Short mmCIF file of C-alpha atoms in Angstrom, two decimals:
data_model
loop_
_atom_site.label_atom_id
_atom_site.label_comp_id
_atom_site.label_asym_id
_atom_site.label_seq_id
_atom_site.Cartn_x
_atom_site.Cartn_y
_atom_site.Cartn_z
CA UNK A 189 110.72 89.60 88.22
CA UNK A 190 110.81 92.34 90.96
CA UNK A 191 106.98 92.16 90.84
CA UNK A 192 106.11 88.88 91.38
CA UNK A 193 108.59 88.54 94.55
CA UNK A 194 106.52 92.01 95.82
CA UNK A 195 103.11 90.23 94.86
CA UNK A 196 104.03 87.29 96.93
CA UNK A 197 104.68 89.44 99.80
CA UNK A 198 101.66 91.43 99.18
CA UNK A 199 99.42 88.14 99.34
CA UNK A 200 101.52 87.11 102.73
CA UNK A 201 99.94 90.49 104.12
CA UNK A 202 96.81 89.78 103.12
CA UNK A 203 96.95 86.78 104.73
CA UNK A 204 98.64 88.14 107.98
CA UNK A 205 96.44 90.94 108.20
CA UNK A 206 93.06 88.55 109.14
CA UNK A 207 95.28 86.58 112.19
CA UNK A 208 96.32 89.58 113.56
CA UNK A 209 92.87 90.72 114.08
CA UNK A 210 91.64 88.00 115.06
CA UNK A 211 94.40 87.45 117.76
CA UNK A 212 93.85 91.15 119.09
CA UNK A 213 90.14 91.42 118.93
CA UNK A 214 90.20 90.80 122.49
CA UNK A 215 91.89 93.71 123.42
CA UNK A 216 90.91 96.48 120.59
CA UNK A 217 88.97 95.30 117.59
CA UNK A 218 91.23 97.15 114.95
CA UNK A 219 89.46 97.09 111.52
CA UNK A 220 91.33 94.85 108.97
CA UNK A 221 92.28 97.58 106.71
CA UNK A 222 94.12 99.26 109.14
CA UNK A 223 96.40 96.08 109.30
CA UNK A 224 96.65 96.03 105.54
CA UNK A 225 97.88 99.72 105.37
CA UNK A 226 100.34 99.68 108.32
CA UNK A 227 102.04 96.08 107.03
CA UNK A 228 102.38 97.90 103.76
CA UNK A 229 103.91 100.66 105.15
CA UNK A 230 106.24 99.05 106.81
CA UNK A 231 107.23 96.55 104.10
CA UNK A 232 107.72 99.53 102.16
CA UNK A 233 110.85 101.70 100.70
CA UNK A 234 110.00 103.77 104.01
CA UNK A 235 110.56 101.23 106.64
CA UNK A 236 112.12 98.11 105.53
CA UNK A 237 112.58 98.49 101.51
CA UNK A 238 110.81 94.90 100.64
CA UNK A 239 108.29 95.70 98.61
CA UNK A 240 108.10 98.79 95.81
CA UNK A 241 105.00 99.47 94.07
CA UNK A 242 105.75 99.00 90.01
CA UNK A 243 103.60 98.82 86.59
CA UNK A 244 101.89 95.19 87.32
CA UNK A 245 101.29 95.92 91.04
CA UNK A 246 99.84 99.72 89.84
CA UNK A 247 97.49 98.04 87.40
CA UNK A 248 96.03 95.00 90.11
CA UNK A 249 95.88 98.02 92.69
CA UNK A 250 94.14 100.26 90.78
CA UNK A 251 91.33 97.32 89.62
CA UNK A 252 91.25 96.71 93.60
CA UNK A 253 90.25 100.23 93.83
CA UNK A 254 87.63 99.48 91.27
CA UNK A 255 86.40 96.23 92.87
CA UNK A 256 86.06 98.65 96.15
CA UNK A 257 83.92 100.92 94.81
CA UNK A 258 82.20 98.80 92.97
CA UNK A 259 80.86 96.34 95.47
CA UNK A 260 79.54 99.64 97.16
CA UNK A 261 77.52 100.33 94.69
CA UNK A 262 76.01 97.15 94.91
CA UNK A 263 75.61 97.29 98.09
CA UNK A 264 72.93 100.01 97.79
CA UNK A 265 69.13 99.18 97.96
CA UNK A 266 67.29 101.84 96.58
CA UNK A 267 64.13 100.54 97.89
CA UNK A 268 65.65 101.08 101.34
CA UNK A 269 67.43 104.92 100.84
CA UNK A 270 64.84 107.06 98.61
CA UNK A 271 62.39 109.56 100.41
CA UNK A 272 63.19 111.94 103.19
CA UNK A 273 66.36 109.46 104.19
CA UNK A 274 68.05 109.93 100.69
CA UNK A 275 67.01 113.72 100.64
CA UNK A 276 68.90 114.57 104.30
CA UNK A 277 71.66 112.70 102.72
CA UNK A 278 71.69 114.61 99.91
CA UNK A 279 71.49 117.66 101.70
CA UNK A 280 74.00 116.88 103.97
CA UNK A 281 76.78 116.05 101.78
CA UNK A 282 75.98 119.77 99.83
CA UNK A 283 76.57 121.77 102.88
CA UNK A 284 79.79 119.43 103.58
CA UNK A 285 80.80 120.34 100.14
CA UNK A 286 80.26 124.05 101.10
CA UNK A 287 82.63 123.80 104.11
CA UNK A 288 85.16 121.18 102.15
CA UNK A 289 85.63 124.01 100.08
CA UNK A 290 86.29 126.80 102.00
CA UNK A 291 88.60 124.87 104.23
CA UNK A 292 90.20 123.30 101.53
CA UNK A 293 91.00 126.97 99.67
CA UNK A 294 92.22 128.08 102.89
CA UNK A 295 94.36 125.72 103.25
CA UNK A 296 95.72 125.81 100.14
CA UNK A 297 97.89 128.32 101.23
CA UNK A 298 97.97 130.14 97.60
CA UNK A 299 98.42 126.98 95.62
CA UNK A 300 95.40 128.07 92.94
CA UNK A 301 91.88 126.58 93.27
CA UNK A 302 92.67 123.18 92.24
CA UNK A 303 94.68 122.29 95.75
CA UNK A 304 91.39 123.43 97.37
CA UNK A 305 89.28 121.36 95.09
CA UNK A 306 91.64 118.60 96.01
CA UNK A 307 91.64 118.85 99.43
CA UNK A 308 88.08 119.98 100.08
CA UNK A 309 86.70 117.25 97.64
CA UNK A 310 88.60 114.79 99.39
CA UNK A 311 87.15 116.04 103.21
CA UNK A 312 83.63 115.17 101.73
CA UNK A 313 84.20 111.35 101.15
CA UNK A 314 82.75 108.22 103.63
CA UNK A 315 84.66 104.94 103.37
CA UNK A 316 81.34 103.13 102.72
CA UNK A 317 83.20 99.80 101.75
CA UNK A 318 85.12 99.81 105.11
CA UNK A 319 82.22 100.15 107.13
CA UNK A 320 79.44 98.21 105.45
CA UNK A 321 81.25 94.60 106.22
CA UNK A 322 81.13 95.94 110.00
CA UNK A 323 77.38 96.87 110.11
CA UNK A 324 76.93 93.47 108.46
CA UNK A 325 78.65 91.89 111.13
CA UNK A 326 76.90 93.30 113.88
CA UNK A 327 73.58 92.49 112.63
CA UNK A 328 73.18 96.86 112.07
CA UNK A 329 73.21 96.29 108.07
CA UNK A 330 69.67 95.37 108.14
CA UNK A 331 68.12 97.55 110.38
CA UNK A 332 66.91 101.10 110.55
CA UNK A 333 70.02 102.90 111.37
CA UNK A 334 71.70 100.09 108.57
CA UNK A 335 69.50 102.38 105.77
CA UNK A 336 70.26 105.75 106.85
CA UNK A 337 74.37 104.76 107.52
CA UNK A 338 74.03 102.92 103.84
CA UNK A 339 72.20 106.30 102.24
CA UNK A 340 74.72 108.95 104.23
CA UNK A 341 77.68 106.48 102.97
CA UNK A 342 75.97 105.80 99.42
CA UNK A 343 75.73 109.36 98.32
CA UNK A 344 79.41 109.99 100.33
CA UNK A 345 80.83 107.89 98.16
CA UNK A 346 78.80 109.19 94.77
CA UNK A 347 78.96 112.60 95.50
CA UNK A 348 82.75 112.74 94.80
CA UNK A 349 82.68 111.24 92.81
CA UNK A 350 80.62 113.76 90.63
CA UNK A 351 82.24 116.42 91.99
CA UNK A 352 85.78 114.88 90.57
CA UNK A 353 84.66 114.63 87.12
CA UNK A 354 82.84 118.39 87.53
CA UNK A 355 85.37 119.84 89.15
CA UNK A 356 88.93 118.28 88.31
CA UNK A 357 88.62 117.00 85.19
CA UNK A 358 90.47 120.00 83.15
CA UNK A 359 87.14 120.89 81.33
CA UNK A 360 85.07 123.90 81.47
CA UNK A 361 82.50 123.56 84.26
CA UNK A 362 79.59 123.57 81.60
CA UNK A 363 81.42 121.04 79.40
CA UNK A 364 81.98 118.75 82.04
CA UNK A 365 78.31 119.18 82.47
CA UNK A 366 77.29 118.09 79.10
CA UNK A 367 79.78 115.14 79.84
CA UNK A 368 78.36 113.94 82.74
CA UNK A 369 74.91 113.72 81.41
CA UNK A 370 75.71 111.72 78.67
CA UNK A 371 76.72 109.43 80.74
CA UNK A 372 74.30 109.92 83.21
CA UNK A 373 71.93 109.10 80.19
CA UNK A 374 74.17 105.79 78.89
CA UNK A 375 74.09 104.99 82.69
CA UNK A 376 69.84 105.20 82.56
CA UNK A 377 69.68 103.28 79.16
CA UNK A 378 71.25 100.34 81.17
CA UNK A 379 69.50 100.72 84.17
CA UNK A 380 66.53 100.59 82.08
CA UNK A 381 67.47 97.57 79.97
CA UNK A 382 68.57 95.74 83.33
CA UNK A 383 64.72 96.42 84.90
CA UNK A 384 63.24 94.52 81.63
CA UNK A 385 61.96 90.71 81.91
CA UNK A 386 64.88 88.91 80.54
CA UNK A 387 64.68 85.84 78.90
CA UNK A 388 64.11 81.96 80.78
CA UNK A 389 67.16 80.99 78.91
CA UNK A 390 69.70 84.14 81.20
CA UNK A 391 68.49 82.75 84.21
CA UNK A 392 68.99 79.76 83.09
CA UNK A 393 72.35 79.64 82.18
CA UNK A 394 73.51 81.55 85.80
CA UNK A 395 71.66 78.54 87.81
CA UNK A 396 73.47 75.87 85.39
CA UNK A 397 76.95 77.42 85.25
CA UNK A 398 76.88 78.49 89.21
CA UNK A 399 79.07 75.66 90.15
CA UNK A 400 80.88 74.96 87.03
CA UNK A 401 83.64 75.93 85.12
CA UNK A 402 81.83 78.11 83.14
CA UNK A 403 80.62 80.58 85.83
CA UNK A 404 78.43 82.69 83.61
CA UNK A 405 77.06 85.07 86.29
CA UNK A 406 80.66 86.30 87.38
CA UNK A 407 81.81 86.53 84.30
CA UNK A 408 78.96 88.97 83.05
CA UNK A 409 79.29 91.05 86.13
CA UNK A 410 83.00 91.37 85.46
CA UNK A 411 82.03 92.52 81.77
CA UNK A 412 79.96 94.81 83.14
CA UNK A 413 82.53 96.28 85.57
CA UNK A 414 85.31 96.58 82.89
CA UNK A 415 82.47 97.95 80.29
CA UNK A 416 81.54 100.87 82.98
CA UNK A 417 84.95 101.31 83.57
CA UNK A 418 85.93 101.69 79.83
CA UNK A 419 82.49 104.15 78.86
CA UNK A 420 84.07 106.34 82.11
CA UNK A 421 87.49 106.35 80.50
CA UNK A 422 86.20 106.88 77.15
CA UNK A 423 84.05 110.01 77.95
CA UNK A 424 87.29 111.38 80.21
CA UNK A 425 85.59 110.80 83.35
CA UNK A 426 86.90 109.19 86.42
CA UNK A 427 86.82 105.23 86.08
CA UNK A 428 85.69 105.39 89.99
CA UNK A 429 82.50 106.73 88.43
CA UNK A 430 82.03 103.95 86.15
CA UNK A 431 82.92 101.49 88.42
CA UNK A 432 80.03 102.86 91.19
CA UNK A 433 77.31 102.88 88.03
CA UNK A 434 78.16 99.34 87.18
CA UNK A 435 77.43 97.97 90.83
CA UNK A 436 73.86 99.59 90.34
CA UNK A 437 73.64 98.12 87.30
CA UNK A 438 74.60 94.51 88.19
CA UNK A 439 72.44 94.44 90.97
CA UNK A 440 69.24 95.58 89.55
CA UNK A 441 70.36 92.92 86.05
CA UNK A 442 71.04 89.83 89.19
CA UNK A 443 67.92 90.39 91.08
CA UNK A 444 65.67 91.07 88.25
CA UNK A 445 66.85 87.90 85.91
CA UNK A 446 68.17 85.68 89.06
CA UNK A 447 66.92 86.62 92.22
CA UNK A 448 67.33 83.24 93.75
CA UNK A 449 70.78 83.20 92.64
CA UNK A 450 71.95 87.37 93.41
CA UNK A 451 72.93 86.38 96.42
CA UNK A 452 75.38 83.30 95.77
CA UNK A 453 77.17 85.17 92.75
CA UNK A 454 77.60 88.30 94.98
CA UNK A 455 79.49 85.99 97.39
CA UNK A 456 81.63 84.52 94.28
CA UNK A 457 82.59 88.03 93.47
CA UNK A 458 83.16 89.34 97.28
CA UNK A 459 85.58 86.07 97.53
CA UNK A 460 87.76 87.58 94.35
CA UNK A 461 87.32 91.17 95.67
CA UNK A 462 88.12 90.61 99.06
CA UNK A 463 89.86 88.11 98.81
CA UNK A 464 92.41 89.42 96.43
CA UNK A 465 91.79 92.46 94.54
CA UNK A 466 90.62 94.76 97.89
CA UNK A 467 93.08 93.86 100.12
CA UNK A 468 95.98 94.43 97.77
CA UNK A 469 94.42 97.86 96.89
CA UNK A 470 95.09 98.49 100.81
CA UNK A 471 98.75 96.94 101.04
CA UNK A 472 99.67 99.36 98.01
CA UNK A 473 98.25 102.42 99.63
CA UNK A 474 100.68 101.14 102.49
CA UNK A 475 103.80 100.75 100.31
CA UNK A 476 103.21 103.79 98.60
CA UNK A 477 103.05 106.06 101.59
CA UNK A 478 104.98 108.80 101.88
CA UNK A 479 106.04 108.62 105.58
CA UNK A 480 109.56 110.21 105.13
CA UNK A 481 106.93 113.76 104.43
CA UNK A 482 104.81 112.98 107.48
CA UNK A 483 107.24 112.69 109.81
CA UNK A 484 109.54 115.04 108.18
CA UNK A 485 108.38 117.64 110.65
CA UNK A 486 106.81 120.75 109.39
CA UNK A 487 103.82 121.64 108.09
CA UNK A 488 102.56 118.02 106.77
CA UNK A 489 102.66 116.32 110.20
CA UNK A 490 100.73 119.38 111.91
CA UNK A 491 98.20 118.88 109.13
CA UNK A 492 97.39 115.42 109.70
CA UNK A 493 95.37 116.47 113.09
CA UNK A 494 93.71 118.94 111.40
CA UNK A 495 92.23 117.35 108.43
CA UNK A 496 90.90 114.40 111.34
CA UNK A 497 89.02 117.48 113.13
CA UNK A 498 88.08 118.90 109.23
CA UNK A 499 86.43 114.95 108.40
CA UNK A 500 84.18 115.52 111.55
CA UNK A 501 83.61 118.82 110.88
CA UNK A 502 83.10 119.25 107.27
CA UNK A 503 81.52 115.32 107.07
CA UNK A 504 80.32 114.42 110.35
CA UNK A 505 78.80 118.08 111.83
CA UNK A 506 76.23 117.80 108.78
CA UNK A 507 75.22 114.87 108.97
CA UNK A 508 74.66 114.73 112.70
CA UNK A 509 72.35 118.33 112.05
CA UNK A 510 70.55 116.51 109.30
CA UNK A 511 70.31 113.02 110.72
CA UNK A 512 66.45 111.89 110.28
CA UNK A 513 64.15 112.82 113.56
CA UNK A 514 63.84 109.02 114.48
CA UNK A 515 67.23 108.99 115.53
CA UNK A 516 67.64 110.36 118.82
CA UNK A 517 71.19 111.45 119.89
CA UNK A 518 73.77 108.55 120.30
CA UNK A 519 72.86 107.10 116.98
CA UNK A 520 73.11 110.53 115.59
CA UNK A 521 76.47 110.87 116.94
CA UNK A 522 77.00 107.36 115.64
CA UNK A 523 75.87 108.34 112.32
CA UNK A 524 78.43 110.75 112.44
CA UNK A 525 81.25 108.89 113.37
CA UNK A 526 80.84 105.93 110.21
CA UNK A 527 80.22 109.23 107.76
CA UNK A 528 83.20 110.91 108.87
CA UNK A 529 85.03 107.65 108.11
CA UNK A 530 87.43 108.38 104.99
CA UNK A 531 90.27 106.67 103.32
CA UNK A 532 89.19 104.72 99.24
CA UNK A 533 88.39 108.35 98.23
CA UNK A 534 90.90 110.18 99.81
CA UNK A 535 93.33 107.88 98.22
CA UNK A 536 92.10 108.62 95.06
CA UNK A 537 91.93 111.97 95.11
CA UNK A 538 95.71 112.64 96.63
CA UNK A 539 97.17 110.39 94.39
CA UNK A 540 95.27 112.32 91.36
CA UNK A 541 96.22 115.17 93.07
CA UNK A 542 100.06 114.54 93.06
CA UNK A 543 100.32 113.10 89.23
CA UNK A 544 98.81 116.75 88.37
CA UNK A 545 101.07 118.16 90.38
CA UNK A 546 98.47 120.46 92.20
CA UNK A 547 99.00 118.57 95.70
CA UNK A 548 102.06 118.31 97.48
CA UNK A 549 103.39 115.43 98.79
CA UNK A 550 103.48 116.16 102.24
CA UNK A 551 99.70 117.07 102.13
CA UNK A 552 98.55 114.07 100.33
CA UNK A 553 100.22 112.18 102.98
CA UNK A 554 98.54 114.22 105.70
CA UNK A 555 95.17 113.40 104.22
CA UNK A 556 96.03 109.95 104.05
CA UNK A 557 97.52 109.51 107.35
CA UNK A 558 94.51 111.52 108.65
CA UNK A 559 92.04 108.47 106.68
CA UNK A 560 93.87 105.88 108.06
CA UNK A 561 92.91 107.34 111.58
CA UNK A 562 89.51 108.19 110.91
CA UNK A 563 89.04 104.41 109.79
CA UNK A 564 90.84 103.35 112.64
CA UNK A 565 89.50 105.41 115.63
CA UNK A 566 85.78 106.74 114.18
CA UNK A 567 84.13 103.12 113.08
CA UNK A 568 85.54 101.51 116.94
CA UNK A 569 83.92 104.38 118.97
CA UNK A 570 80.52 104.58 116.21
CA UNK A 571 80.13 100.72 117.19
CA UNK A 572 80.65 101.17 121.26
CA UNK A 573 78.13 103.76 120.87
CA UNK A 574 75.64 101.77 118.98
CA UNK A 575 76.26 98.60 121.50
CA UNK A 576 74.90 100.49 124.05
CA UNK A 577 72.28 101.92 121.97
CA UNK A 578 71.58 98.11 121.28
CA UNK A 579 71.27 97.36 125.40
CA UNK A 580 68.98 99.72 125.80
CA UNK A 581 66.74 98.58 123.41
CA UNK A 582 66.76 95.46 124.74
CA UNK A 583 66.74 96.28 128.09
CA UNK A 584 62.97 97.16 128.83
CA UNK A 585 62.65 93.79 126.88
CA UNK A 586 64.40 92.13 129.51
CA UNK A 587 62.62 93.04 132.49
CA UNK A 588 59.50 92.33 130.53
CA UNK A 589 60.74 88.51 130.43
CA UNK A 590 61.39 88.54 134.48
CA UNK A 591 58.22 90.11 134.99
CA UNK A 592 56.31 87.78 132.79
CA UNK A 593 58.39 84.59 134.62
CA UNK A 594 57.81 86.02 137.82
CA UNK A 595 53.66 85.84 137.52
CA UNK A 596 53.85 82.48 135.84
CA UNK A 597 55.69 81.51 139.02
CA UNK A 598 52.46 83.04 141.29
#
């Protein structure tokens, strides 16, 4: 019963975690899963022993993880990211692949090409799910530098992704290939059978169940979650894979059968993955942190700086080079700032990383420590920047208004 007594205090966190922002938003608007992580770690066998991570906790976690990525994929409008915005995001995350890996083999001081596949993988991700609910918030989401922040973050997050089940997967390069495109070409067959007219009676059925016991619509997007999830597994790919493809899917199947009703079952399944599965994702992460290696001195805790300078660097320089021309410099640095913004991924990827044995403790918890940062410090200064970015927009329009009062008053 050791679980349920670290499930309760997991839930008390959760809980905790939304007062204490609110109480110091005031002073420093610290983003929620900061909170989460740090009350984990200290709760943890690190700090103050109450809580230890076991089977049940593992399994919730690791669906939280799912729920995470998944809700980023359905966040993504493709109507809003194709053309010459999708292609400098493309483009962007390639040369930060380019630079992930050569820092990452140098760094891997002799520990084989998988440590710097690990690490340099892992400097090419963007927390899109940590900073999507704060361009929502501001009122950013929908707005021009909203679709280039969502296609940078969208193909952060994908890319990988891809590059996990290319590069890390124990196959041969070309078999992993042949892999991928299978279920690149499962993944199409649904996207294609979610785009055809479905029947009055589907639509039906998600506007009569909505507020019932039933609750059709959630429970066919959690089918399709768990199916993606289980074609990933099946074909040896990474479930994170499966679980980004089935957010695509069950947005394009919502909009296309229900689109009066996408909307309200997105916020029934934000309520169970935020309001559960996500945040206890984040308070894992937190117990499971390996602070005795961080601040064991030594190489780990000198690494932790430099993998924050390698997320700008390796993330943030190319995106800021290849930022589209409409964006003049703040936004650009802005840009930057939420791309260089890391933590679901790199979570993954160390924790992959250390069950293979290829990363070393200390190092996953320098990446980690350094994610944790980057969504603490990166997203706060990104938003300062665009708030001004916002006043002087608005600005001209202001002195527009007093000139316009001022000959009404003639």
């Amino acid at each position: 019963m050791a679980h349920t007594g670290t499930l309760v205090l997991i839930m008390f966190i959760a809980v905790l975690a939304p007062l204490l922002v609110h109480a110091t938003a005031r002073w420093l608007p610290v983003p929620l899963v900061v909170f989460e992580i740090v009350l984990g770690i200290v709760a943890g066998p690190d700090v103050l022993g109450w809580a230890n991570s076991g089977e049940v906790i593992d399994v919730l976690s690791h669906l939280g993880l799912a729920m995470l990525i998944f809700l980023a994929g359905y966040e993504i409008k493709f109507d809003r990211i194709r053309g010459d915005t999708l292609t400098r995001s493309a483009w962007s995350w390639l040369v930060a692949l380019a630079l992930g890996m050569a820092a990452g083999l140098l760094l891997a001081q002799g520990g084989g090409f998988e440590r710097g596949v690990y690490i340099g993988t892992a400097l090419t991700s963007t927390a899109l799910g940590a900073i999507l609910p704060m361009l929502r918030e501001s009122g950013d989401l929908n707005g021009r530098f909203g679709t280039v922040t969502m296609a940078v973050g969208s193909v952060g997050e994908f890319g990988p992704i891809i590059a996990m089940a290319l590069l890390l997967s124990g196959r041969a390069p070309a078999r992993s290939a042949v892999v991928l495109i299978a279920f690149a070409l499962l993944t199409a067959g649904a996207v294609f059978w979610a785009l055809r007219p479905k029947p009055p009676w589907f639509a039906a059925v998600i506007d009569k169940t909505l507020h019932s016991s039933a609750q059709f619509a959630v429970r066919f997007v959690m089918l399709m979650l768990v199916a993606m999830l289980g074609l990933a597994e099946v074909l040896g790919l990474d479930v994170l894979l499966g679980a980004f493809a089935a957010g695509l899917i069950t947005r394009l199947v919502l909009q296309g059968a229900a689109p009066d009703s996408s909307e309200l079952v997105l916020s029934k399944v934000e309520a169970m993955g935020f309001g559960f599965l996500v945040p206890l994702f984040y308070v894992v992460t937190g117990i499971e942190f390996d602070l005795k290696a961080l601040l064991g001195g030594g190489r780990a805790l000198l690494l932790l700086p430099v993998f924050l300078l390698l997320f700008l660097v390796v993330r943030g320089l190319p995106v800021w080079l290849l930022a589209p021309k409409d964006l003049d410099r703040r936004d650009r640095t802005a840009l930057a700032l939420f791309a260089s913004t890391a933590l679901p991924l790199v979570v993954a990827i160390t924790t992959l990383g250390v069950d293979d044995g290829k990363l070393g403790e200390g190092e996953a918890a320098a990446l980690v420590g350094a994610g944790m940062v980057s969504v603490l410090v990166f997203p706060l200064v990104a938003m300062r920047m665009r708030m001004r970015a916002r006043g002087r927009e608005t600005a001209p329009d202001r002195g527009a208004e007093e000139r316009a009062d001022g000959v009404e008053s003639w």
